Amino acid sequence: MQNECVLLHGWGMNQGVWQLIKPELEFLYSGKVRCLDLPGYGDSSASLSPYTLHDAAKRVSEQLKPQSVLMGWSLGGLFAIYIAKHWPEKVSKVILVASTPFFAEQLPWAGIKPKVLTQFKEQLLQERSKTIERFLAIQAMGSESARDDIKQLKQLLSQSSPPNNEALSAGLEILQNEDLRELFAQCPVPIRGIFGRLDSLVPYRAIKKMVALNADFEYEVLDKASHAPFISHKSEFLSVVKSML
């Protein structure tokens, strides 16, 4: 019986982002591929108060069948690492997509500059849709088809309900404060990673630090991709995933 492959989206998004590659993934994986909305995003109206990584990850873990392959993009990668460590019977493998166990820059660790996340938080309170749009623009940076990528992303995202405010601001808190490097180092299941060399949110330099933490960590870097390699460089991304599955 083939295990399920479950896809977790990033901040401000919903499961719609995966629709571009889901059919090919199902073909590659010859098993069931399922996309989940994180709590408070898309059609998962689950409201958590307070909204913590532990409680939100627990909600996601309850929807998983045993021994699932968890593919987490960006914020979804933190969820995947957390679930693999706390509910290991649910996970057979983690594939991180443009994700890291610690997103904030804290020298010598390379990450998102604190002021960028703080700006996002402030903007979120003032102009929600503009903030998410700005975030979408960052995702596509460096991709030759950036404008089309953003258009496509917006179309896919608009098919579900917009995320709730608590989930959005909690998501930024998680990106800013959750340090899962120890969990990553001691993860009981294999972890793989796919990165874009031009990614400004997960700097290329962070990858070497991840390898230093977990010697079994294997990864691929797509040279011309940024933060959303499965959209900008779909066929290269799929061939890497094929080798990892």
Tab-separated table of N, CA, C and O in Angstrom, residues 11 117-132 134 165-166 168-170 172-173:
chain	number	residue	atom	x	y	z
A	11	TRP	N	2.810	30.710	4.126
A	11	TRP	CA	2.103	31.817	4.777
A	11	TRP	C	1.269	32.619	3.769
A	11	TRP	O	1.723	32.911	2.668
A	117	LEU	N	10.268	41.078	8.538
A	117	LEU	CA	9.105	40.441	9.175
A	117	LEU	C	8.304	41.453	9.990
A	117	LEU	O	7.082	41.421	10.001
A	118	THR	N	9.014	42.358	10.647
A	118	THR	CA	8.313	43.387	11.437
A	118	THR	C	7.480	44.272	10.519
A	118	THR	O	6.327	44.603	10.818
A	119	GLN	N	8.058	44.625	9.361
A	119	GLN	CA	7.315	45.440	8.375
A	119	GLN	C	6.065	44.710	7.910
A	119	GLN	O	4.991	45.298	7.809
A	120	PHE	N	6.214	43.433	7.629
A	120	PHE	CA	5.064	42.643	7.186
A	120	PHE	C	3.960	42.674	8.232
A	120	PHE	O	2.792	42.818	7.916
A	121	LYS	N	4.370	42.540	9.506
A	121	LYS	CA	3.388	42.550	10.599
A	121	LYS	C	2.634	43.869	10.653
A	121	LYS	O	1.418	43.901	10.809
A	122	GLU	N	3.393	44.972	10.533
A	122	GLU	CA	2.757	46.295	10.613
A	122	GLU	C	1.829	46.513	9.425
A	122	GLU	O	0.713	47.019	9.563
A	123	GLN	N	2.307	46.120	8.229
A	123	GLN	CA	1.514	46.311	7.011
A	123	GLN	C	0.250	45.464	7.052
A	123	GLN	O	-0.800	45.865	6.564
A	124	LEU	N	0.374	44.291	7.661
A	124	LEU	CA	-0.757	43.366	7.715
A	124	LEU	C	-1.942	44.013	8.436
A	124	LEU	O	-3.090	43.846	8.043
A	125	LEU	N	-1.627	44.774	9.478
A	125	LEU	CA	-2.683	45.440	10.241
A	125	LEU	C	-3.341	46.538	9.412
A	125	LEU	O	-4.520	46.826	9.552
A	126	GLN	N	-2.530	47.181	8.535
A	126	GLN	CA	-3.073	48.301	7.756
A	126	GLN	C	-3.746	47.835	6.475
A	126	GLN	O	-4.894	48.163	6.209
A	127	GLU	N	-3.006	47.070	5.680
A	127	GLU	CA	-3.528	46.702	4.349
A	127	GLU	C	-3.252	45.241	4.062
A	127	GLU	O	-2.214	44.883	3.531
A	128	ARG	N	-4.208	44.436	4.429
A	128	ARG	CA	-4.019	42.995	4.346
A	128	ARG	C	-3.728	42.492	2.937
A	128	ARG	O	-2.760	41.793	2.690
A	129	SER	N	-4.600	42.863	1.990
A	129	SER	CA	-4.446	42.276	0.649
A	129	SER	C	-3.164	42.771	-0.028
A	129	SER	O	-2.513	42.036	-0.751
A	130	LYS	N	-2.782	44.031	0.245
A	130	LYS	CA	-1.538	44.557	-0.321
A	130	LYS	C	-0.332	43.812	0.240
A	130	LYS	O	0.639	43.548	-0.466
A	131	THR	N	-0.391	43.487	1.523
A	131	THR	CA	0.728	42.783	2.167
A	131	THR	C	0.907	41.412	1.534
A	131	THR	O	2.024	40.992	1.218
A	132	ILE	N	-0.206	40.724	1.342
A	132	ILE	CA	-0.123	39.379	0.750
A	132	ILE	C	0.374	39.479	-0.693
A	132	ILE	O	1.175	38.666	-1.150
A	134	ARG	N	2.371	41.770	-1.857
A	134	ARG	CA	3.816	42.056	-1.792
A	134	ARG	C	4.583	40.765	-1.526
A	134	ARG	O	5.660	40.533	-2.075
A	165	ASN	N	-7.420	36.646	10.070
A	165	ASN	CA	-6.364	37.535	10.563
A	165	ASN	C	-5.502	36.906	11.642
A	165	ASN	O	-4.301	37.119	11.688
A	166	GLU	N	-6.151	36.127	12.515
A	166	GLU	CA	-5.372	35.516	13.593
A	166	GLU	C	-4.334	34.544	13.029
A	166	GLU	O	-3.185	34.515	13.470
A	168	LEU	N	-2.983	34.666	10.070
A	168	LEU	CA	-1.946	35.432	9.378
A	168	LEU	C	-0.933	36.008	10.355
A	168	LEU	O	0.285	35.870	10.163
A	169	SER	N	-1.422	36.656	11.413
A	169	SER	CA	-0.440	37.268	12.315
A	169	SER	C	0.305	36.202	13.116
A	169	SER	O	1.504	36.327	13.358
A	170	ALA	N	-0.388	35.093	13.461
A	170	ALA	CA	0.308	34.004	14.160
A	170	ALA	C	1.361	33.372	13.253
A	170	ALA	O	2.448	32.998	13.708
A	172	LEU	N	3.149	34.853	10.984
A	172	LEU	CA	4.338	35.714	11.001
A	172	LEU	C	5.112	35.548	12.303
A	172	LEU	O	6.346	35.538	12.308
A	173	GLU	N	4.377	35.407	13.418
A	173	GLU	CA	5.044	35.172	14.717
A	173	GLU	C	5.856	33.872	14.662
A	173	GLU	O	6.983	33.800	15.149
